[in-house]
Coordinates of C-alpha atoms in Angstrom, one line a residue:
X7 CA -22.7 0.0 3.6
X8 CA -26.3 0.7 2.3
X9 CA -26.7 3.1 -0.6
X10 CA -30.0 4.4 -0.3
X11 CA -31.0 0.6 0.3
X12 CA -29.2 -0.6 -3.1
X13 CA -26.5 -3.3 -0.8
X14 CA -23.9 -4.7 -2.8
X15 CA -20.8 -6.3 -2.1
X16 CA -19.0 -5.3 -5.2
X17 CA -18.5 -2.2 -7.0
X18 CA -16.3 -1.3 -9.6
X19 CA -14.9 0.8 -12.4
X20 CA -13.2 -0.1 -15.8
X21 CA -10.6 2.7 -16.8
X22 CA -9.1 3.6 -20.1
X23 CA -6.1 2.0 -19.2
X24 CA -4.4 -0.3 -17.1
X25 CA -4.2 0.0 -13.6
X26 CA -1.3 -0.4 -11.5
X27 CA -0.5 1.9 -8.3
X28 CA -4.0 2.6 -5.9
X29 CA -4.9 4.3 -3.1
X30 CA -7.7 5.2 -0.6
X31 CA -8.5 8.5 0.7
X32 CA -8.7 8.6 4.2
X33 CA -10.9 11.9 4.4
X34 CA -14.4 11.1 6.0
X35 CA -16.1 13.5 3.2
X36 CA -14.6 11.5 0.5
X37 CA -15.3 8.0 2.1
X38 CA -15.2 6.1 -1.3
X39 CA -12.5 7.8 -3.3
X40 CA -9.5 6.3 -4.2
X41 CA -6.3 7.5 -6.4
X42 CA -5.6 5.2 -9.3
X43 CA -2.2 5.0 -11.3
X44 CA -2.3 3.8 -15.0
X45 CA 0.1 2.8 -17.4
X46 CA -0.5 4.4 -20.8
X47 CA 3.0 4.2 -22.5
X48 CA 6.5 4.6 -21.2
X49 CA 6.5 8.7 -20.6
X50 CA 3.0 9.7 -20.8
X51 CA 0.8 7.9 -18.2
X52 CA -2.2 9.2 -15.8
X53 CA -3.1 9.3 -12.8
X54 CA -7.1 9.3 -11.8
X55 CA -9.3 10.1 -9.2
X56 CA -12.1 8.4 -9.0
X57 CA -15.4 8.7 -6.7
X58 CA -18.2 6.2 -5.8
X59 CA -21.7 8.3 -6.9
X60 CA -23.8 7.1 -3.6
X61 CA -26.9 7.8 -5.7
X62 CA -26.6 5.8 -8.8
X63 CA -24.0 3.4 -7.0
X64 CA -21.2 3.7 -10.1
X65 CA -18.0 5.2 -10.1
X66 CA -17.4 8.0 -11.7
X67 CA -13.9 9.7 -12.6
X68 CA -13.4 13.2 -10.7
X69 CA -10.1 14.4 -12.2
X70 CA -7.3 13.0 -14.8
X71 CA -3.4 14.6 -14.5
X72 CA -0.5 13.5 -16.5
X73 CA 2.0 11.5 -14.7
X74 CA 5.6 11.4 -16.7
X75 CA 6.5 7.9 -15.5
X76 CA 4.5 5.3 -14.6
X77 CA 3.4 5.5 -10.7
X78 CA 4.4 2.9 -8.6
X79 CA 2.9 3.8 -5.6
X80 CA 0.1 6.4 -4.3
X81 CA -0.3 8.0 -0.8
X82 CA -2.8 10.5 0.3
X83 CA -2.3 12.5 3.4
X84 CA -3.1 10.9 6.4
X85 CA -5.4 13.7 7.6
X86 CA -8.5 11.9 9.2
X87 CA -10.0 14.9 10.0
X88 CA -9.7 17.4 6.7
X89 CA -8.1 19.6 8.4
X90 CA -5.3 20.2 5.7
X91 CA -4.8 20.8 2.4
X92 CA -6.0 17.8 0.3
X93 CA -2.4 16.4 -0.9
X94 CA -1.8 13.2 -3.2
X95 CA 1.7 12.5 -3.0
X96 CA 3.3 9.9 -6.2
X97 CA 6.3 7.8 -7.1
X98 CA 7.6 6.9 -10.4
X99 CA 10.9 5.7 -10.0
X100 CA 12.9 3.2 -7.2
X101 CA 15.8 4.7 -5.7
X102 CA 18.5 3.6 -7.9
X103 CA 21.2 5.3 -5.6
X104 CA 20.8 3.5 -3.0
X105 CA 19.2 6.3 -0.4
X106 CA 16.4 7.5 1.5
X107 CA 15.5 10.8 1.5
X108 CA 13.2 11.9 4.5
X109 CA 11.5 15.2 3.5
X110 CA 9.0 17.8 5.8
X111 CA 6.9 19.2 4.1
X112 CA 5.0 22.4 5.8
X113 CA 1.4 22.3 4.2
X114 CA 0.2 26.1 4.6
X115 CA -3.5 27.7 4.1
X116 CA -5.1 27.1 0.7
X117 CA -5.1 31.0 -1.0
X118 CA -7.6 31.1 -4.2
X119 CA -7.6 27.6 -5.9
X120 CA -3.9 27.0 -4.9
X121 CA -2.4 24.7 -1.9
X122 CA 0.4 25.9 -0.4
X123 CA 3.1 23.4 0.1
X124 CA 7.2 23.7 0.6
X125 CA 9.6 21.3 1.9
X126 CA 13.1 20.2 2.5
X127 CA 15.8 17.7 2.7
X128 CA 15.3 16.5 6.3
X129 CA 17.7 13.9 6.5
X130 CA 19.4 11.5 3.0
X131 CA 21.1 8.3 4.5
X132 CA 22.5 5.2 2.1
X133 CA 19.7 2.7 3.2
X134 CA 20.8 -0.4 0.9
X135 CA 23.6 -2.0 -1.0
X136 CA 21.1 -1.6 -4.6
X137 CA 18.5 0.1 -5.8
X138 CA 15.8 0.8 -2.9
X139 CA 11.9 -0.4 -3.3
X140 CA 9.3 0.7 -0.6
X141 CA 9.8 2.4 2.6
X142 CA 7.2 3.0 5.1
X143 CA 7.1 4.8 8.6
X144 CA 5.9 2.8 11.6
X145 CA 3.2 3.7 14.2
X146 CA 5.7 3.0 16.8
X147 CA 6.5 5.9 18.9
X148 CA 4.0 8.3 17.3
X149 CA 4.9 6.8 14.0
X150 CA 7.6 10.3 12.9
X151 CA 11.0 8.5 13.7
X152 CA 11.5 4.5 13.1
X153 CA 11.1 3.4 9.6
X154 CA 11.8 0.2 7.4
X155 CA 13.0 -0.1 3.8
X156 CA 13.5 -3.2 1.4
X157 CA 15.6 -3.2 -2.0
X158 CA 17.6 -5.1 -4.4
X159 CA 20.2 -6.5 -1.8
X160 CA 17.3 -8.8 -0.5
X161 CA 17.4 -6.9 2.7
X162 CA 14.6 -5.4 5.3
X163 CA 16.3 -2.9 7.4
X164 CA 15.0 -0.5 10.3
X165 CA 16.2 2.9 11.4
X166 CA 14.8 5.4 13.5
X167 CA 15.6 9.2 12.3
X168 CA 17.2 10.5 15.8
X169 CA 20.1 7.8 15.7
X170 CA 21.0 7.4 11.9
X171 CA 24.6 6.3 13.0
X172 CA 23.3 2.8 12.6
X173 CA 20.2 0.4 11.1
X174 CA 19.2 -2.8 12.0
X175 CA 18.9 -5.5 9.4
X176 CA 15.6 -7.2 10.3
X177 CA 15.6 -9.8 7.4
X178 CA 17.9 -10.9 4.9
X179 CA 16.0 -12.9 1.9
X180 CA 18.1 -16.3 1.6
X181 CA 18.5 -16.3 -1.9
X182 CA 19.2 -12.8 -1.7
X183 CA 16.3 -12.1 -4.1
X184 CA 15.2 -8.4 -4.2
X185 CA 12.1 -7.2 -2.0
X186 CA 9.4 -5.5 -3.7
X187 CA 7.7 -3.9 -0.7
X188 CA 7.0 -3.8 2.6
X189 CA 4.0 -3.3 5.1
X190 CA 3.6 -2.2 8.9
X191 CA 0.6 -4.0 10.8
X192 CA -1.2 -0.8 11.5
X193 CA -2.3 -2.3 15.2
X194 CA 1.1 -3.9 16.5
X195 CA 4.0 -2.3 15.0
X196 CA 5.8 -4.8 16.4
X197 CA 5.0 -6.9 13.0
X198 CA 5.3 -5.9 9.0
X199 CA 5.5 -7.6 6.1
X200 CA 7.5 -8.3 3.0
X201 CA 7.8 -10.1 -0.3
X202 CA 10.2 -11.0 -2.0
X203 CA 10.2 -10.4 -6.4
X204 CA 8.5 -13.4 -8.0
X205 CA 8.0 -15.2 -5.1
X206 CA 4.6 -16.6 -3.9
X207 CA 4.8 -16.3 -0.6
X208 CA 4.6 -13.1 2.2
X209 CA 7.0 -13.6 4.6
X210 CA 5.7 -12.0 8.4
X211 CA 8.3 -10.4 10.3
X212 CA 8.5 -9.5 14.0
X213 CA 11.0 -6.7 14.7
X214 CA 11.9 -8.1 18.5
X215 CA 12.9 -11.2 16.7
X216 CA 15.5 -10.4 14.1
X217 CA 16.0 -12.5 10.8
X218 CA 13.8 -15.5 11.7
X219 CA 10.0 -15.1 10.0
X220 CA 7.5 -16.0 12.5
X221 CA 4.9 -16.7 9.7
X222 CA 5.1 -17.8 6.1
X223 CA 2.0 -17.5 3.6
X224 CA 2.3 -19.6 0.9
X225 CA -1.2 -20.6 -0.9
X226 CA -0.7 -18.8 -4.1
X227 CA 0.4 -20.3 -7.0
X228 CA 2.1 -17.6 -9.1
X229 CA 4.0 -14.1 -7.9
X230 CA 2.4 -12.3 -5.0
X231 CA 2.1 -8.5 -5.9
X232 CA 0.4 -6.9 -3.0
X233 CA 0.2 -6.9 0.8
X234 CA -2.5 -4.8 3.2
X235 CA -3.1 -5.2 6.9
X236 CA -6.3 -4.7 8.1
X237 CA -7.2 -1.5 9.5
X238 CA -8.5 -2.6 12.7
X239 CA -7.3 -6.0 13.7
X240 CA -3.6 -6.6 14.6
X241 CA -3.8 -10.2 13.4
X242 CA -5.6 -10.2 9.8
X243 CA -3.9 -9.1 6.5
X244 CA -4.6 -9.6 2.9
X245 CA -2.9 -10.5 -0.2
X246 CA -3.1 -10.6 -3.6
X247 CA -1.4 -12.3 -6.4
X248 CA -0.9 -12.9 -10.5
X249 CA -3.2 -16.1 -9.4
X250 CA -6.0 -13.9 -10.0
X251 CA -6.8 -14.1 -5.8
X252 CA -7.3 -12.1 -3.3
X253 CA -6.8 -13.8 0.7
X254 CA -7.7 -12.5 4.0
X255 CA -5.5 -14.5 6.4
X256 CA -5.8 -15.1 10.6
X257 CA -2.6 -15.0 11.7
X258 CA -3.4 -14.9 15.6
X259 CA -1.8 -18.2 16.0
X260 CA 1.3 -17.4 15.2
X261 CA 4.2 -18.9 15.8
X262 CA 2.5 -21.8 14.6
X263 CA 2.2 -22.5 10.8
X264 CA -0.9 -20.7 9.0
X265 CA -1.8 -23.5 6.8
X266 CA -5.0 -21.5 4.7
X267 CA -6.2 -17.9 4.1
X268 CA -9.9 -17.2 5.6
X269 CA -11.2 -16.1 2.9
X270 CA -10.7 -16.2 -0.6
X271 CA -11.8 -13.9 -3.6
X272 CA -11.3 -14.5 -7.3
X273 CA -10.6 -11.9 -9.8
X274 CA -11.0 -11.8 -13.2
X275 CA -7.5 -10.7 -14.2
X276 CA -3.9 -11.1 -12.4
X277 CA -4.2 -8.7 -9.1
X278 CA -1.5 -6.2 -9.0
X279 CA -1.9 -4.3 -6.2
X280 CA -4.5 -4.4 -2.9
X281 CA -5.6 -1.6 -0.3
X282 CA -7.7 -2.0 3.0
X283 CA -9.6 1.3 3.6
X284 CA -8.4 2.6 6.6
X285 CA -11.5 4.6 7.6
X286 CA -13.9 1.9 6.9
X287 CA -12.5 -1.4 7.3
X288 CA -15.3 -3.5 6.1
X289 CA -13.7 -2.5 2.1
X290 CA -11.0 -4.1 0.3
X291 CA -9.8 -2.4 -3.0
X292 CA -8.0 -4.6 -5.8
X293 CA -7.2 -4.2 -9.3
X294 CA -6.6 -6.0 -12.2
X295 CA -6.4 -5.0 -15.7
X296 CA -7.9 -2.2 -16.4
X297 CA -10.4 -2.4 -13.7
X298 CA -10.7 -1.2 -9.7
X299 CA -13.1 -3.6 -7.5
X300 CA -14.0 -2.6 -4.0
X301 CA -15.3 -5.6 -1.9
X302 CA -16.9 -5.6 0.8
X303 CA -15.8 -8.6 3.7

């Protein structure tokens, strides 16, 4: 990226408070905006959205709302083209019931200063054993029906929305510690990722082989907090840890061991959470403390 000729390979942005839960946009008119969740005390927190000025190359914050609980994950809509109304969707709170709940959610035209949005109950299923921690959809089959979820049973299991009689149990952590969260490779759904709570290593999964990792990543030396595949490659993914790094990995020779990351970035505080922008794939977003970085790699 050149901002009017000012390169840099760095940018970021110190808020009030500390930063857990971030997100890109993916709307080309915003290119650098990202949603940032931060923990303030234990029912009054914020959320931000934050915007990188072009001109003077700083970021500046857009909009502040109150977010009861803290947020443990962010997602925009995943409307590349604008089309729709400009939805932020938040989570607070695990599933401590043990379910999924699937909702559709009918986004209608924006009348005055107000977005029109309903939904409903699509489908609720019991997805675990305990509490349930991430869920995400994969790109397989237009990327509406097969989904993966990971909880406090130590589990990563995979259903698909038109047979719900059944899942399939595509990992089962040995120690039966709980997983934290889980990521699709946004190329080859054939491949996600997991980790496990306090471990310090992401575990690579490949659905056509059930229960057997075909990839380990071990080099950092405290808990691993984040995962993100690259946008645009089917074998590259970073992660992020309490170790203060940040480590792009090349996974293409899988099956066989992947001894060292590619590269390696060092923060200034523990990272707790990593995102690869989806619409420009040359940034990397991290944060730490209080403060967002966006690098460029």
């Amino acid at each position: 990226m050149s901002l009017h000729g000012k390169r840099k390979e760095i940018y970021k942005y110190e808020a009030p408070w500390t930063v857990y839960a971030m997100n890109w946009s993916v709307r080309p008119d915003k290119r650098f905006r990202l949603a940032l969740g931060s923990f303030v005390e234990e029912y009054n927190n914020k959320v931000q959205l934050v915007g990188l000025d072009e001109e003077s190359s700083e970021f500046i914050c857009r909009n502040t709302f109150d977010h009861p609980y803290p947020t443990t994950k962010l997602m925009w809509i995943p409307d590349t083209k604008g089309v729709y109304p400009d939805l932020l969707a938040t989570s607070g709170t695990s599933s401590i019931d043990t379910t999924c709940t699937i909702w559709g959610l009918e986004t209608g035209q924006v009348l005055g200063r107000v977005n029109l949005v309903s939904g409903h109950v699509k489908t609720q299923l019991i997805a675990h054993d305990k509490e349930v921690y991430d869920i995400a959809f994969s790109r397989a089959g237009g990327g509406r029906d097969m989904f993966a979820s990971v909880g406090a049973d130590g589990s990563v299991r995979m259903f698909d929305l038109r047979h719900l009689e059944h899942s399939t149990i595509i990992y089962e952590d040995p120690q039966h510690h709980p997983l934290l969260r889980l990521c699709w490779n946004k190329q080859d759904p054939n491949y996600l990722a997991t980790m496990a709570m306090d471990g310090m290593e992401v575990v690579i999964l490949d659905v056509r082989v059930p229960c057997t990792p075909v990839a380990r990543l071990n080099n950092h030396r405290a808990c691993v907090n984040g995962i993100a595949w690259a946008p645009h490659s089917s074998c590259h993914i970073c992660t992020a840890a309490d170790d203060h790094q940040a480590l792009i990995w090349d996974i293409q020779q899988m099956p066989r061991a992947i001894e060292d990351p590619i590269l390696a970035y060092t923060a200034e505080g523990e990272i707790n959470n990593v995102q690869w922008a989806s619409t420009q794939p040359d940034w990397i977003a991290i944060c730490y403390n209080n403060c967002l970085e966006i690098l460029r790699v």
